[in-house]
Amino acid sequence: MSWKLSRFRAGDLVEVRSREEILASLDDAGRLDGMPFMPEMLQFCGRYFRVSAVAHKTCDTARQTWKGRRLKRSVHLAGARCDGSAHGGCQAECNLFWKDEWLTPVHETGKASTRPVTVTNAASGPCTEAELMANTRLTSSADEEEVRYSCQATKMYEATEPLPWWDVRQYLFDVVTGNHSAGRVLRVVSLAALRQLLARIPYGYRIFKRFHDC
């Protein structure tokens, strides 16, 4: 997967597309580029939000590799979190991932620009809301009593590719997308490098703590 940044930037005003448009963009599994669109996200259709961050990278927690993963054309929206209503009342309140195709830019005049949505599932028709609900539950064996759910977090590994920590583009993109200032990125990268260095020398933790607390 080539690294394709979102066309949006942090702070941009966007409108979430209609239910019909979004459903038409999904495959039979209710996904776009491997990323699930969850039933909890339907409540935000037609509403305006600010882009809080460009989601060009994330960390794998579902498989507990704790390694970086990269995404393409995805963002987070301020105030739009999962309420868990379609996942057994999950209270994790995860930050939702939104693909560019599910959003349309809004000019400061309050008018959304018109752009046709890409129809992914043209052969069998658009994905339905009933199918979205069905896709939230994993197939379980007859002897399993506890319901197991599927969501963006559990499918994140399939929707992303490995991101080595040494790939400097991720730090550059943090700046050009408006996610963070150049000063903050430099400070975080410097402290991370220092942590790695001091972990390999005697009394490294004490020296690092003193430097960090300055």
Short mmCIF file of C-alpha atoms in Angstrom, two decimals:
data_model
loop_
_atom_site.label_atom_id
_atom_site.label_comp_id
_atom_site.label_asym_id
_atom_site.label_seq_id
_atom_site.Cartn_x
_atom_site.Cartn_y
_atom_site.Cartn_z
CA MET A 1 0.00 0.00 0.00
CA SER A 2 1.46 3.32 -1.04
CA TRP A 3 1.36 6.03 1.62
CA LYS A 4 -1.44 8.34 0.44
CA LEU A 5 -2.20 11.22 2.75
CA SER A 6 -5.68 12.57 3.31
CA ARG A 7 -6.67 15.56 1.20
CA PHE A 8 -7.86 17.19 4.44
CA ARG A 9 -5.75 18.89 7.09
CA ALA A 10 -6.20 19.35 10.82
CA GLY A 11 -8.72 22.15 11.41
CA ASP A 12 -10.59 21.69 8.12
CA LEU A 13 -14.39 21.84 8.26
CA VAL A 14 -16.06 18.81 6.68
CA GLU A 15 -19.50 17.31 6.31
CA VAL A 16 -20.11 13.59 6.78
CA ARG A 17 -21.78 12.23 3.67
CA SER A 18 -25.30 10.81 3.67
CA ARG A 19 -26.06 7.23 4.68
CA GLU A 20 -26.81 6.30 1.10
CA GLU A 21 -23.53 7.70 -0.21
CA ILE A 22 -21.44 6.01 2.45
CA LEU A 23 -23.17 2.64 2.12
CA ALA A 24 -22.56 2.77 -1.64
CA SER A 25 -18.82 3.13 -0.99
CA LEU A 26 -18.55 -0.07 1.07
CA ASP A 27 -17.86 -3.65 0.04
CA ASP A 28 -19.86 -6.70 1.18
CA ALA A 29 -18.04 -6.68 4.52
CA GLY A 30 -18.96 -3.04 5.13
CA ARG A 31 -15.38 -1.82 4.58
CA LEU A 32 -13.44 0.60 2.41
CA ASP A 33 -9.73 -0.10 1.91
CA GLY A 34 -10.14 -2.70 4.66
CA MET A 35 -11.47 -0.11 7.14
CA PRO A 36 -14.93 -0.95 8.57
CA PHE A 37 -17.66 1.66 8.67
CA MET A 38 -19.48 0.90 11.91
CA PRO A 39 -23.20 1.37 12.69
CA GLU A 40 -22.31 3.87 15.43
CA MET A 41 -20.99 6.21 12.73
CA LEU A 42 -24.35 6.54 10.97
CA GLN A 43 -25.59 9.06 13.56
CA PHE A 44 -23.00 11.56 12.30
CA CYS A 45 -24.19 11.55 8.68
CA GLY A 46 -25.05 15.00 7.38
CA ARG A 47 -23.33 16.77 10.27
CA TYR A 48 -20.39 19.19 10.22
CA PHE A 49 -17.15 18.53 12.10
CA ARG A 50 -13.62 19.85 12.30
CA VAL A 51 -10.80 17.48 11.41
CA SER A 52 -8.93 16.98 14.68
CA ALA A 53 -6.02 15.10 13.11
CA VAL A 54 -4.95 13.34 9.93
CA ALA A 55 -4.82 9.64 10.78
CA HIS A 56 -1.81 8.64 8.70
CA LYS A 57 -0.44 6.30 11.37
CA THR A 58 -1.62 4.27 14.34
CA CYS A 59 -0.45 1.52 16.71
CA ASP A 60 -1.55 -2.12 16.61
CA THR A 61 -3.23 -3.04 19.89
CA ALA A 62 -5.64 -5.79 18.80
CA ARG A 63 -2.84 -8.25 18.01
CA GLN A 64 -0.70 -6.70 20.74
CA THR A 65 2.34 -6.24 18.56
CA TRP A 66 2.43 -2.60 19.77
CA LYS A 67 4.11 -1.63 16.50
CA GLY A 68 3.36 1.28 14.19
CA ARG A 69 0.96 0.88 11.27
CA ARG A 70 0.28 3.28 8.43
CA LEU A 71 -3.05 4.23 6.87
CA LYS A 72 -4.08 6.04 3.72
CA ARG A 73 -6.61 8.85 3.29
CA SER A 74 -8.02 8.78 6.82
CA VAL A 75 -8.77 11.39 9.50
CA HIS A 76 -10.19 11.79 12.99
CA LEU A 77 -13.10 14.17 13.60
CA ALA A 78 -13.39 16.32 16.71
CA GLY A 79 -16.22 15.14 18.96
CA ALA A 80 -17.10 12.08 16.88
CA ARG A 81 -16.35 9.03 19.00
CA CYS A 82 -17.82 5.54 19.12
CA ASP A 83 -20.62 5.15 21.69
CA GLY A 84 -20.52 1.34 21.53
CA SER A 85 -24.28 1.04 20.94
CA ALA A 86 -23.82 -1.64 18.25
CA HIS A 87 -21.09 -3.46 20.16
CA GLY A 88 -22.76 -4.58 23.37
CA GLY A 89 -22.55 -1.14 24.99
CA CYS A 90 -18.76 -0.95 24.80
CA GLN A 91 -17.56 2.04 26.83
CA ALA A 92 -14.07 2.43 25.33
CA GLU A 93 -15.20 5.57 23.43
CA CYS A 94 -12.65 4.93 20.69
CA ASN A 95 -11.62 7.72 18.33
CA LEU A 96 -13.23 6.84 14.99
CA PHE A 97 -11.35 6.62 11.70
CA TRP A 98 -12.98 8.35 8.74
CA LYS A 99 -11.94 7.70 5.15
CA ASP A 100 -11.78 10.70 2.81
CA GLU A 101 -14.53 9.17 0.68
CA TRP A 102 -16.97 9.44 3.60
CA LEU A 103 -16.46 13.19 3.93
CA THR A 104 -16.85 16.30 1.83
CA PRO A 105 -15.11 19.63 2.44
CA VAL A 106 -17.15 22.60 3.61
CA HIS A 107 -16.22 26.12 2.61
CA GLU A 108 -16.36 28.85 5.24
CA THR A 109 -19.58 30.00 3.59
CA GLY A 110 -21.18 26.86 5.02
CA LYS A 111 -21.63 25.14 1.65
CA ALA A 112 -20.30 21.65 1.07
CA SER A 113 -18.50 21.10 -2.22
CA THR A 114 -20.07 18.54 -4.50
CA ARG A 115 -18.00 15.49 -5.32
CA PRO A 116 -19.39 12.12 -6.48
CA VAL A 117 -18.83 9.19 -4.15
CA THR A 118 -16.97 6.14 -5.45
CA VAL A 119 -19.25 3.11 -5.67
CA THR A 120 -17.24 0.13 -4.44
CA ASN A 121 -19.89 -2.56 -4.33
CA ALA A 122 -21.55 -1.91 -7.68
CA ALA A 123 -21.93 -5.57 -8.66
CA SER A 124 -24.13 -6.63 -5.76
CA GLY A 125 -25.59 -3.26 -4.79
CA PRO A 126 -24.77 -1.00 -1.85
CA CYS A 127 -24.09 -2.40 1.60
CA THR A 128 -27.15 -2.17 3.85
CA GLU A 129 -27.52 -1.04 7.46
CA ALA A 130 -28.60 -4.59 8.34
CA GLU A 131 -25.34 -5.89 6.92
CA LEU A 132 -23.39 -3.33 8.94
CA MET A 133 -25.03 -4.65 12.10
CA ALA A 134 -24.39 -8.26 11.12
CA ASN A 135 -20.72 -7.50 10.51
CA THR A 136 -20.25 -6.30 14.09
CA ARG A 137 -20.45 -9.89 15.36
CA LEU A 138 -17.82 -12.51 14.73
CA THR A 139 -18.82 -16.05 13.80
CA SER A 140 -18.51 -18.19 16.90
CA SER A 141 -18.67 -21.91 17.57
CA ALA A 142 -21.69 -23.52 19.15
CA ASP A 143 -19.95 -23.99 22.51
CA GLU A 144 -19.05 -20.29 22.85
CA GLU A 145 -21.46 -18.41 25.09
CA GLU A 146 -19.85 -14.98 25.05
CA VAL A 147 -20.56 -12.77 22.04
CA ARG A 148 -17.45 -11.54 20.26
CA TYR A 149 -17.53 -8.28 18.34
CA SER A 150 -15.70 -6.85 15.34
CA CYS A 151 -14.92 -3.14 14.98
CA GLN A 152 -12.36 -0.72 13.57
CA ALA A 153 -9.97 -1.49 16.41
CA THR A 154 -10.06 -5.26 15.86
CA LYS A 155 -9.71 -4.91 12.06
CA MET A 156 -7.06 -2.20 12.12
CA TYR A 157 -4.25 -4.65 11.34
CA GLU A 158 -5.91 -5.72 8.07
CA ALA A 159 -6.61 -2.10 7.08
CA THR A 160 -3.01 -0.94 7.54
CA GLU A 161 0.58 -1.78 6.67
CA PRO A 162 3.75 -1.94 8.79
CA LEU A 163 5.34 1.39 9.69
CA PRO A 164 8.99 1.18 10.82
CA TRP A 165 9.89 3.63 13.57
CA TRP A 166 12.83 4.86 11.50
CA ASP A 167 10.65 5.97 8.55
CA VAL A 168 11.17 9.74 8.84
CA ARG A 169 8.19 10.50 6.63
CA GLN A 170 5.80 9.88 9.50
CA TYR A 171 7.40 12.70 11.52
CA LEU A 172 7.36 15.03 8.51
CA PHE A 173 3.69 14.25 7.89
CA ASP A 174 2.89 15.11 11.51
CA VAL A 175 3.98 18.66 10.68
CA VAL A 176 2.65 19.14 7.13
CA THR A 177 -0.80 17.81 8.05
CA GLY A 178 -1.12 20.24 10.94
CA ASN A 179 -1.27 17.46 13.54
CA HIS A 180 1.65 18.90 15.52
CA SER A 181 4.09 21.78 15.40
CA ALA A 182 7.64 21.23 14.19
CA GLY A 183 8.96 22.03 17.68
CA ARG A 184 6.79 19.40 19.33
CA VAL A 185 7.75 16.73 16.79
CA LEU A 186 11.46 17.48 17.22
CA ARG A 187 11.15 17.31 21.00
CA VAL A 188 9.31 13.98 20.96
CA VAL A 189 11.74 12.43 18.46
CA SER A 190 14.74 13.69 20.42
CA LEU A 191 13.44 12.32 23.72
CA ALA A 192 12.62 8.97 22.11
CA ALA A 193 16.14 8.72 20.69
CA LEU A 194 17.61 9.69 24.05
CA ARG A 195 15.54 7.04 25.80
CA GLN A 196 16.87 4.38 23.46
CA LEU A 197 20.45 5.56 24.02
CA LEU A 198 20.31 5.84 27.81
CA ALA A 199 18.70 2.43 28.15
CA ARG A 200 22.02 0.99 27.00
CA ILE A 201 24.32 2.79 29.43
CA PRO A 202 24.66 2.62 33.25
CA TYR A 203 22.35 4.84 35.27
CA GLY A 204 20.52 5.69 32.07
CA TYR A 205 17.13 6.04 33.70
CA ARG A 206 18.34 8.59 36.26
CA ILE A 207 20.02 10.71 33.61
CA PHE A 208 16.98 10.56 31.35
CA LYS A 209 14.62 11.49 34.18
CA ARG A 210 16.75 14.49 35.15
CA PHE A 211 16.87 15.65 31.50
CA HIS A 212 13.14 15.12 31.06
CA ASP A 213 12.24 17.04 34.20
CA CYS A 214 14.29 20.10 33.22
#
